[in-house]
PDB file of C-alpha atoms in Angstrom:
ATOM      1  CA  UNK J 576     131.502 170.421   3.737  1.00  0.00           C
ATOM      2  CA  UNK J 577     132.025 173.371   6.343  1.00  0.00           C
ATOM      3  CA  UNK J 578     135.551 173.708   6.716  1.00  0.00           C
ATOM      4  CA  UNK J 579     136.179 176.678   8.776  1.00  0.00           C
ATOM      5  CA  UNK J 580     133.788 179.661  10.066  1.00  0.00           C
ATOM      6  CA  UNK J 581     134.077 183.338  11.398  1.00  0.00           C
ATOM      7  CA  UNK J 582     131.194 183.893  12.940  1.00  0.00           C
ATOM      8  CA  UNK J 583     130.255 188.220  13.050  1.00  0.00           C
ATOM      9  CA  UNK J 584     131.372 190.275  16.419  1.00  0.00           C
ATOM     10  CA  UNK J 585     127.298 190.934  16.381  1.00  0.00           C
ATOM     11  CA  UNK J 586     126.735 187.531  17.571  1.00  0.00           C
ATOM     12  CA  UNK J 587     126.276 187.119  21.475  1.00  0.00           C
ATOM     13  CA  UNK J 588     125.416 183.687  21.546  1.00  0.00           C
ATOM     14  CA  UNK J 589     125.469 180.128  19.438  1.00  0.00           C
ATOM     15  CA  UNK J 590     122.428 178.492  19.572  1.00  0.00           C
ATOM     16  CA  UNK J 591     121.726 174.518  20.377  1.00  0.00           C
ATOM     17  CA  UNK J 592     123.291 172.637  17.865  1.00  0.00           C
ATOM     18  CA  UNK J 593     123.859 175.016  15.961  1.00  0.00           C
ATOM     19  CA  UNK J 594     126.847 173.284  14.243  1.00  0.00           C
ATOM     20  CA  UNK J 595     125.761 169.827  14.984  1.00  0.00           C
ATOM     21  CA  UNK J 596     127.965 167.035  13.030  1.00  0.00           C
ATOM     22  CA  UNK J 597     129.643 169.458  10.590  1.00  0.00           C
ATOM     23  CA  UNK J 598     132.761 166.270  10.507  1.00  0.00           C
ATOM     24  CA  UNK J 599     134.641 168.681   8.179  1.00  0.00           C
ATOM     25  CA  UNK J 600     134.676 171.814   9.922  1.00  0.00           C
ATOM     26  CA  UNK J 601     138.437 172.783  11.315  1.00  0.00           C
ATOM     27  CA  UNK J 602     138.001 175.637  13.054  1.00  0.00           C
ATOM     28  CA  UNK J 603     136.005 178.291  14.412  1.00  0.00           C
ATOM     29  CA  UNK J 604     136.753 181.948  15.047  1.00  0.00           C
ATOM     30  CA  UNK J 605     134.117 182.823  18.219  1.00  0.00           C
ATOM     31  CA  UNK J 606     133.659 186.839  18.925  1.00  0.00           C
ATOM     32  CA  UNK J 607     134.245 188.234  21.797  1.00  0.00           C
ATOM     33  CA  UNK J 608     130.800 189.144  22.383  1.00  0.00           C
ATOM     34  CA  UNK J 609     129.573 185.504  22.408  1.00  0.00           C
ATOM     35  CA  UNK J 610     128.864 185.412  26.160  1.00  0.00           C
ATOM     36  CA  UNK J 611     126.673 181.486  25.654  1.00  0.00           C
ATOM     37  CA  UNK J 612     127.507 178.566  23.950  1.00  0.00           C
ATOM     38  CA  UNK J 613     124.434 176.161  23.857  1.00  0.00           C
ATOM     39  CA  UNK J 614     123.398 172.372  24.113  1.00  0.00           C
ATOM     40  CA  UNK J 615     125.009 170.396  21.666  1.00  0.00           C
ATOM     41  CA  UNK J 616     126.392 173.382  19.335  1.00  0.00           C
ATOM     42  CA  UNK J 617     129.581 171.369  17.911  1.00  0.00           C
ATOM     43  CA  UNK J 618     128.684 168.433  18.687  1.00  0.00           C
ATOM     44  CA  UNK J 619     130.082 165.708  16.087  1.00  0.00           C
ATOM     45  CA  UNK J 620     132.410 167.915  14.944  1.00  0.00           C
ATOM     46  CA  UNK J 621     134.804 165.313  14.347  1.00  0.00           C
ATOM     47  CA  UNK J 622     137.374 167.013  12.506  1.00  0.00           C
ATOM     48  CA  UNK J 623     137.670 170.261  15.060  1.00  0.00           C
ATOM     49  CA  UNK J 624     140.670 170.159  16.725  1.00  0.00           C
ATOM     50  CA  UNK J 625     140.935 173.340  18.741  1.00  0.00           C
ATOM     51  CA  UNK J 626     138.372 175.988  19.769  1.00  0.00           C
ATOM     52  CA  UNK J 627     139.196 179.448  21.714  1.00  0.00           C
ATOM     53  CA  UNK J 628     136.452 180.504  24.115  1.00  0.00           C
ATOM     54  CA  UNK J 629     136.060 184.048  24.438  1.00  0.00           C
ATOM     55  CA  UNK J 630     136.263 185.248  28.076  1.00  0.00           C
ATOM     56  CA  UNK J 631     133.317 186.816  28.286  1.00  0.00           C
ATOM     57  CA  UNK J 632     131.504 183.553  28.011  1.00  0.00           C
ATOM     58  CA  UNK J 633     130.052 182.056  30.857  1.00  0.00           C
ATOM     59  CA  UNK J 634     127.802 179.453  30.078  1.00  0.00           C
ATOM     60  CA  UNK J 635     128.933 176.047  28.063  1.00  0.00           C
ATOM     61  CA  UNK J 636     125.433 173.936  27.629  1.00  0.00           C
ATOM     62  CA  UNK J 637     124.666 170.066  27.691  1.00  0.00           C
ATOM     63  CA  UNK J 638     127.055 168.140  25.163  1.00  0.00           C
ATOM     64  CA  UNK J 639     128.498 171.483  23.722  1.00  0.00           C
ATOM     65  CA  UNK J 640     131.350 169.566  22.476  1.00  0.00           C
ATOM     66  CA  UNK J 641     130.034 166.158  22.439  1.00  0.00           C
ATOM     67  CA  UNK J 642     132.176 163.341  19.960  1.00  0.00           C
ATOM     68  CA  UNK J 643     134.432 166.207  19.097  1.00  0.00           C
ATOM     69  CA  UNK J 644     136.930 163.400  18.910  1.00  0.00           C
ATOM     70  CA  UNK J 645     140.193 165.442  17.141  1.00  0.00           C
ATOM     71  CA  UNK J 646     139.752 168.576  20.199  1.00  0.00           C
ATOM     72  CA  UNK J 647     143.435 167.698  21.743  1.00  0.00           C
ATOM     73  CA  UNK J 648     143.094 170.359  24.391  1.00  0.00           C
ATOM     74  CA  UNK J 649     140.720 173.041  25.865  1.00  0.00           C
ATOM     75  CA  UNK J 650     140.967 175.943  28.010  1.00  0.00           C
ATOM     76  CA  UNK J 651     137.934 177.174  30.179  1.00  0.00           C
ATOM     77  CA  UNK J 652     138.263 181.106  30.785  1.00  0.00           C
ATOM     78  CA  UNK J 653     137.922 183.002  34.002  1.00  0.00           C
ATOM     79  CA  UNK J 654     134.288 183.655  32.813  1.00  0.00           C
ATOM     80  CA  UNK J 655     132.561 180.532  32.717  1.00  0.00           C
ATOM     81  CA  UNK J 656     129.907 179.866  35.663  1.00  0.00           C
ATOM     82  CA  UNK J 657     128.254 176.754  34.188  1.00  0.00           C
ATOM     83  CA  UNK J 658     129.154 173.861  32.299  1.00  0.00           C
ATOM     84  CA  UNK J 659     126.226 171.156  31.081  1.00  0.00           C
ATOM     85  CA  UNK J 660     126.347 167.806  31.450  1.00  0.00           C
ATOM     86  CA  UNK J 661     128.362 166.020  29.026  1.00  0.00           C
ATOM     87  CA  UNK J 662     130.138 168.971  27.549  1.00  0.00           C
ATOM     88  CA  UNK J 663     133.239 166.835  26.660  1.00  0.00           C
ATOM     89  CA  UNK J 664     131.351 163.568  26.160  1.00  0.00           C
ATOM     90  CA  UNK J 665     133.327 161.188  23.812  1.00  0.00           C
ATOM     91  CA  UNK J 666     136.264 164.157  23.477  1.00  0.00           C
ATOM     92  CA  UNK J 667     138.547 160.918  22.805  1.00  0.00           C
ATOM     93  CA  UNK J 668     141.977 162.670  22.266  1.00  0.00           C
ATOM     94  CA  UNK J 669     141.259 165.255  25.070  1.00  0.00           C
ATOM     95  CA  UNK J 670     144.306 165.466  26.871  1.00  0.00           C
ATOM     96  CA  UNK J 671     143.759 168.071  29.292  1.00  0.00           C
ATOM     97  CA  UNK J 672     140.950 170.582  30.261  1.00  0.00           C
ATOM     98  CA  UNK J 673     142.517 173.620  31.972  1.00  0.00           C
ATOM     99  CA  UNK J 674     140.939 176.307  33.705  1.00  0.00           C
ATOM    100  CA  UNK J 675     141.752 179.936  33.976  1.00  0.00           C
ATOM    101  CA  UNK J 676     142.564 180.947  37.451  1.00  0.00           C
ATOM    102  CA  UNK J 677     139.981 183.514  39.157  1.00  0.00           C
ATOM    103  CA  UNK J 678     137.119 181.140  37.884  1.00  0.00           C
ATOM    104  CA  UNK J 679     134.541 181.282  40.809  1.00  0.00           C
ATOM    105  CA  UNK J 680     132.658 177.896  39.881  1.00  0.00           C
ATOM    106  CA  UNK J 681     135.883 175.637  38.310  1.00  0.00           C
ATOM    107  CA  UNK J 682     139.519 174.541  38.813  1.00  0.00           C
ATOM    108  CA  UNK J 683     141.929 172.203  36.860  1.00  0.00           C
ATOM    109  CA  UNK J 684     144.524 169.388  38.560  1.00  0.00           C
ATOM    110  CA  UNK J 685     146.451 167.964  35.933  1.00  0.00           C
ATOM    111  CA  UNK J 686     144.412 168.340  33.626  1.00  0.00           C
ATOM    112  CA  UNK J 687     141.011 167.543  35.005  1.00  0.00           C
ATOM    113  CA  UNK J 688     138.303 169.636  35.729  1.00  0.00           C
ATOM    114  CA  UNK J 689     136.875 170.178  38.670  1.00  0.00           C
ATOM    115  CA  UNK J 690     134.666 172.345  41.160  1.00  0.00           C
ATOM    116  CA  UNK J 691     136.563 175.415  42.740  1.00  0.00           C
ATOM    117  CA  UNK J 692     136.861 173.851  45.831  1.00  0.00           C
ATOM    118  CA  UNK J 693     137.832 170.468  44.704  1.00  0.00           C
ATOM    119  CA  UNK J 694     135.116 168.803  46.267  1.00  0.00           C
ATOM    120  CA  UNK J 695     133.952 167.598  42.857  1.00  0.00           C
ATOM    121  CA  UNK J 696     135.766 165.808  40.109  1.00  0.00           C
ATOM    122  CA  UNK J 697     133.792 167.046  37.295  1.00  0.00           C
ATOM    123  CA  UNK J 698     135.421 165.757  34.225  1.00  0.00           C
ATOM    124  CA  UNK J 699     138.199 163.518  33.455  1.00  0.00           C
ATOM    125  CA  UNK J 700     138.976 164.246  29.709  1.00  0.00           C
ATOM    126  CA  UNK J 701     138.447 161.292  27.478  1.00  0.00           C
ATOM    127  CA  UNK J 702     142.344 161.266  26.410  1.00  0.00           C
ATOM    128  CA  UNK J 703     143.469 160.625  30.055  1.00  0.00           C
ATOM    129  CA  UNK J 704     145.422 157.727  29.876  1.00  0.00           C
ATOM    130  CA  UNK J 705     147.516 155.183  32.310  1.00  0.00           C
ATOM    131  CA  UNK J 706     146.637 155.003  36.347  1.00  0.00           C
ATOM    132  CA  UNK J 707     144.846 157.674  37.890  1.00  0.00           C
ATOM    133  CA  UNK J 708     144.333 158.691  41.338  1.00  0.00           C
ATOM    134  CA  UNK J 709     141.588 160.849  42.302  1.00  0.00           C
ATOM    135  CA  UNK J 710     142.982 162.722  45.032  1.00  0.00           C
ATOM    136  CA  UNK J 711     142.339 163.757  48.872  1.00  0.00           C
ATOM    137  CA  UNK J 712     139.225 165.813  49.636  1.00  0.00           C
ATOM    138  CA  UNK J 713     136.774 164.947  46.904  1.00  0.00           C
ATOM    139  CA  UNK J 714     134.051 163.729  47.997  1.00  0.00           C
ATOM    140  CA  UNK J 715     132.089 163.538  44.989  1.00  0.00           C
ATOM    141  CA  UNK J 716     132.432 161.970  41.493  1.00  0.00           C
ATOM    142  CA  UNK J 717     130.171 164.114  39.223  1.00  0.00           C
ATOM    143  CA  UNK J 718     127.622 162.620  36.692  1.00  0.00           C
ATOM    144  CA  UNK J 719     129.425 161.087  33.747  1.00  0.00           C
ATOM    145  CA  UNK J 720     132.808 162.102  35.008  1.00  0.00           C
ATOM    146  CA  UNK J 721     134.933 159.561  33.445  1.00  0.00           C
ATOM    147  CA  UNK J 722     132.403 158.528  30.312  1.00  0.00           C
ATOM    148  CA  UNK J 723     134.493 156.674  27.931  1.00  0.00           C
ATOM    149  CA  UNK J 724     137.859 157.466  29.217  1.00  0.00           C
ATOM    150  CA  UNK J 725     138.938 154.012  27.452  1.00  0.00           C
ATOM    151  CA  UNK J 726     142.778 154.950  28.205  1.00  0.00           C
ATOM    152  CA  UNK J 727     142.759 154.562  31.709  1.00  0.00           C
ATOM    153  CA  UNK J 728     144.213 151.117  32.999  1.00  0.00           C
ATOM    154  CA  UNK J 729     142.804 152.448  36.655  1.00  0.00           C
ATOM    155  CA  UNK J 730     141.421 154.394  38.680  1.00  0.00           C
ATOM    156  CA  UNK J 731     142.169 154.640  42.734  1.00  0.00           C
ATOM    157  CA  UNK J 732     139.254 156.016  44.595  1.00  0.00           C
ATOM    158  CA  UNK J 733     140.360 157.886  47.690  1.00  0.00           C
ATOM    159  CA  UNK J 734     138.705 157.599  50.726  1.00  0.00           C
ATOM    160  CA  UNK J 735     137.059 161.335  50.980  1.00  0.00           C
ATOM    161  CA  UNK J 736     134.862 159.916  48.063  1.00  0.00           C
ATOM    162  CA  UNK J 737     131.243 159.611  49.756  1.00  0.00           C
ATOM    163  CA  UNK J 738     128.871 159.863  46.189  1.00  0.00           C
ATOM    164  CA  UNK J 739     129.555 158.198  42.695  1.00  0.00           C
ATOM    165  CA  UNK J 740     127.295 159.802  40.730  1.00  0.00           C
ATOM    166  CA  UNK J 741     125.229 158.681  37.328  1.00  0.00           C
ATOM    167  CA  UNK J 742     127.130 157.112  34.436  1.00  0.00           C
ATOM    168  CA  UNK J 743     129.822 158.041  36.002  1.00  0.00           C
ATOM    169  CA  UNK J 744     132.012 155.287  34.729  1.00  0.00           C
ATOM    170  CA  UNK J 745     130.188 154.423  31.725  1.00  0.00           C
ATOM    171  CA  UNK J 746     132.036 152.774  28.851  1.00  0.00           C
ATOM    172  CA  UNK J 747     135.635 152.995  30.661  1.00  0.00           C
ATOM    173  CA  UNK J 748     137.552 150.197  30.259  1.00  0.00           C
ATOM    174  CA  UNK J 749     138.976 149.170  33.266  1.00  0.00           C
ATOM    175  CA  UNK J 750     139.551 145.623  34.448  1.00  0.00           C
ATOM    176  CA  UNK J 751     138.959 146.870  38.564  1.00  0.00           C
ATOM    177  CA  UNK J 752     137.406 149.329  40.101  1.00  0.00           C
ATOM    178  CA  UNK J 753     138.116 149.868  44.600  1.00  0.00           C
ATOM    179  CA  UNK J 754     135.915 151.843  45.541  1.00  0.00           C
ATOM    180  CA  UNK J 755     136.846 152.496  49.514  1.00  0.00           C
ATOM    181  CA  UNK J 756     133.906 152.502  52.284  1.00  0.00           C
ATOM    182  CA  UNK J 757     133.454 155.415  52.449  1.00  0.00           C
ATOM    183  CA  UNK J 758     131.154 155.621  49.412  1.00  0.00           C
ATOM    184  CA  UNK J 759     127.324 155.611  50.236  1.00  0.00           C
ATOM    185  CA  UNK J 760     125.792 155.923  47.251  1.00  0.00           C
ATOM    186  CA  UNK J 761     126.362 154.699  43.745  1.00  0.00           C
ATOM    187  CA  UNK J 762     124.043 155.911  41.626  1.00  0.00           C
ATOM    188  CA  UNK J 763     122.198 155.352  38.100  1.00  0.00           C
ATOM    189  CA  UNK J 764     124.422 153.629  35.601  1.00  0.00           C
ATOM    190  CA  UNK J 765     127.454 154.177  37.607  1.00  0.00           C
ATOM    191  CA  UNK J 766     129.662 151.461  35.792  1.00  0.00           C
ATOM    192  CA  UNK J 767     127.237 150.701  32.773  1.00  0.00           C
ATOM    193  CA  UNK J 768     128.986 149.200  29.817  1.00  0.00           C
ATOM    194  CA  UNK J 769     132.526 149.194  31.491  1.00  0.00           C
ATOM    195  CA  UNK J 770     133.235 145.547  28.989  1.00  0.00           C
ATOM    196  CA  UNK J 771     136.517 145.079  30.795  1.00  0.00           C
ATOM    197  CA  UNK J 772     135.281 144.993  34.413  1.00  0.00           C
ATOM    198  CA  UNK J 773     135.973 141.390  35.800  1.00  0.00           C
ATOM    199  CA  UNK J 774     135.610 142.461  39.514  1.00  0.00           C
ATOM    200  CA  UNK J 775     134.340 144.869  41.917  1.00  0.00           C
ATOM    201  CA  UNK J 776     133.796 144.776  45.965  1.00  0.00           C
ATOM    202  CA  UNK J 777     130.450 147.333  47.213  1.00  0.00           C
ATOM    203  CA  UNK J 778     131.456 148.957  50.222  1.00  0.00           C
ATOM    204  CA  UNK J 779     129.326 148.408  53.183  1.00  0.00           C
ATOM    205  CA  UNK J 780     127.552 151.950  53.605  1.00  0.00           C
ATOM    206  CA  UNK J 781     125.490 151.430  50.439  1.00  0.00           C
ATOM    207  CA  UNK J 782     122.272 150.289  50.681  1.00  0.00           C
ATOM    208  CA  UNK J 783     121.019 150.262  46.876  1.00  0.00           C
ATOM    209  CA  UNK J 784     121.916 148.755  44.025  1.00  0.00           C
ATOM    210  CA  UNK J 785     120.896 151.506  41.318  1.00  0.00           C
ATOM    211  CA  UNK J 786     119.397 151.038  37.978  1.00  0.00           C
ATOM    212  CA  UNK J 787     121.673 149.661  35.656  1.00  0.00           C
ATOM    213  CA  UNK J 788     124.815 149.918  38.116  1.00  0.00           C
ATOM    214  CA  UNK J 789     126.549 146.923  36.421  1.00  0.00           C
ATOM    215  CA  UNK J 790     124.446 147.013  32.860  1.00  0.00           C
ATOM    216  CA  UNK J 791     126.675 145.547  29.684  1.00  0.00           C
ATOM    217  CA  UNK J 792     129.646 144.553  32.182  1.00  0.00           C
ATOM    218  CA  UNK J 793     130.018 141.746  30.140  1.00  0.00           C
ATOM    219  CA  UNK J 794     132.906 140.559  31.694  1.00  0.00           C
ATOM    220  CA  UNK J 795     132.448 140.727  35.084  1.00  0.00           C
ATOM    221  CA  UNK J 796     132.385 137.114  36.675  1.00  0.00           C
ATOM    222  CA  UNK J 797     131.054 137.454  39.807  1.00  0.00           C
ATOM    223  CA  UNK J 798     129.621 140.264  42.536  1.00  0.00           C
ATOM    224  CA  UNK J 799     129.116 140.078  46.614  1.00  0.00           C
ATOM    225  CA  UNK J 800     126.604 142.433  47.910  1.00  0.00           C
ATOM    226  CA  UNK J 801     127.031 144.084  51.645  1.00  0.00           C
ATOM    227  CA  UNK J 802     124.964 143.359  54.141  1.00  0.00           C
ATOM    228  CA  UNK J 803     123.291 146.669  54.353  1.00  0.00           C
ATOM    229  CA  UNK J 804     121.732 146.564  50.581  1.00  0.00           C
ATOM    230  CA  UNK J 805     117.922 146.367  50.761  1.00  0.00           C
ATOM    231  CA  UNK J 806     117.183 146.719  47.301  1.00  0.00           C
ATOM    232  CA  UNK J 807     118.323 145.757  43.416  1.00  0.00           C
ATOM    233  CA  UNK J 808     117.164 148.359  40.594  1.00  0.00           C
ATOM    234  CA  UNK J 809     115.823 147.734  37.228  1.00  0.00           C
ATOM    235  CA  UNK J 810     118.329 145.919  34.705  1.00  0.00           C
ATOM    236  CA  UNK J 811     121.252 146.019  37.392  1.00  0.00           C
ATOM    237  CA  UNK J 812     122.928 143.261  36.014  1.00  0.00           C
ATOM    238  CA  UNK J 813     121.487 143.174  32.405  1.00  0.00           C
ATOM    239  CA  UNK J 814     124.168 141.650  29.673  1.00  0.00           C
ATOM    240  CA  UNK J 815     126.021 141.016  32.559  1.00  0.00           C
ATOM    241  CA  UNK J 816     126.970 137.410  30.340  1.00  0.00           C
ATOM    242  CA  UNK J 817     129.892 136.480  32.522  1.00  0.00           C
ATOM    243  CA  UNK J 818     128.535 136.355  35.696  1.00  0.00           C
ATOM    244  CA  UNK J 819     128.185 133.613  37.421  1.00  0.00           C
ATOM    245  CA  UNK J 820     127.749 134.246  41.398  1.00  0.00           C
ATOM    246  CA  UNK J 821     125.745 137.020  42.965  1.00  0.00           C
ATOM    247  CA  UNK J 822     125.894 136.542  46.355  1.00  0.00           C
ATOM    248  CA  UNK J 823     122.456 138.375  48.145  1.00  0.00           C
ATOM    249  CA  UNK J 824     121.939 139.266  51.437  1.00  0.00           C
ATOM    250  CA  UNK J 825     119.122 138.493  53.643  1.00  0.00           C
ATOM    251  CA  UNK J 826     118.348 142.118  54.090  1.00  0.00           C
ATOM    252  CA  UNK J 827     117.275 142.944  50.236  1.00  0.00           C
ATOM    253  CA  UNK J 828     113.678 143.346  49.827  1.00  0.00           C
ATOM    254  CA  UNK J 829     113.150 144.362  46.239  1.00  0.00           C
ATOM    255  CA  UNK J 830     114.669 143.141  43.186  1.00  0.00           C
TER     256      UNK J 830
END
């Protein structure tokens, strides 16, 4: 029944989950001497809706926020060198993430957070909503960059993308995905449980179909391989229930 907490200027760091699923908790006054925030610390904190990070802190840990679903907005400070996977997980009415500027590791575009030198989309916040187009020059989309972003209608994959990286696209709910040839690799889970997903072309350059690539796309109908794949991973297409025609090439060796 945690409603609000001030935590003392001693503190320099909040351990792992150290606030795990208090739903009533509001808000939380952080020192300025906190320079860590660990894994999972407010995660579940479903009534949180904003949280000021100090500026000396420079490390956010694995799912540090995760299913924080009333956080509308959050600011990253100059400080930060490293933020975990899944920070922002499930952050459903996170509009924007928006980073200082002077941050050596991070930058923000509209909202979305990304490595310094834009090479990396990091994370698109689950509140994103409409088209989006992931612009010139990134050439990799990080590890569970757009996890349940269930408010985009689309997103348009330039062609400086090379990498999609795990889980990527898990739970979104688009209808399409084009992802251009310039993509080599797709990796673990890339589109797992997208329910909406009724098509999707793999560019020619990739050459594996990873573990659970297409797992829970329940509506996708029907999927044409390239050439160049040699081999389908475990549970690829598992729950796929729609789907109708895979079409294989000659070259895959392992299923």
């Amino acid at each position: 029944n945690l409603t609000s907490v001030t935590i003392p200027d001693s503190v320099t760091f909040v351990g792992d989950y150290a606030f795990f699923h208090c739903s009533s908790l509001l808000s939380v006054a952080l020192p300025d001497n906190v320079t860590r925030i660990e894994n999972g610390t407010f995660s579940g904190c479903s009534a949180l809706t904003s949280v000021v990070i100090p500026g000396n802190v420079t490390y956010i840990g694995n799912l540090a926020f995760s299913d924080c679903i009333a956080l509308t907005q959050m600011t990253i400070p100059q400080s930060v060198t490293w933020i975990g996977y899944g920070a922002f997980d499930g952050c459903r009415s996170l509009s924007a993430i928006d980073v200082e500027e002077g941050n050596p590791s991070y930058a923000s575009v509209q909202g979305v957070l990304y490595s310094s030198d834009l090479s990396v989309l990091s994370v698109c916040p689950g509140g994103k909503s409409g088209a989006f187009d992931i612009p010139d020059g990134v050439s990799t989309i990080g590890w569970r960059a757009f996890y349940r972003c269930s408010a985009l209608t689309s997103v348009n994959i330039s062609g400086s993308v090379k990498v999609i990286s795990n889980f990527a696209f898990e739970e979104c709910s688009l209808a399409s995905v084009n992802i251009p040839d310039s993509v080599t690799g797709i990796a673990l889970g890339a589109f797992k449980n997208c329910r909406d997903l009724t098509s999707v072309d793999v560019p020619e350059g990739v050459t594996s179909i990873a573990d659970s690539m297409f797992y829970g796309c329940s509506a996708l109908t029907s999927v044409t391989l390239p050439v160049g794949v040699t081999t389908i991973g475990d549970q690829a297409f598992f729950g796929c229930a729609s789907l109708t025609s895979v079409t294989i090439p000659d070259g895959v060796t392992t299923i």
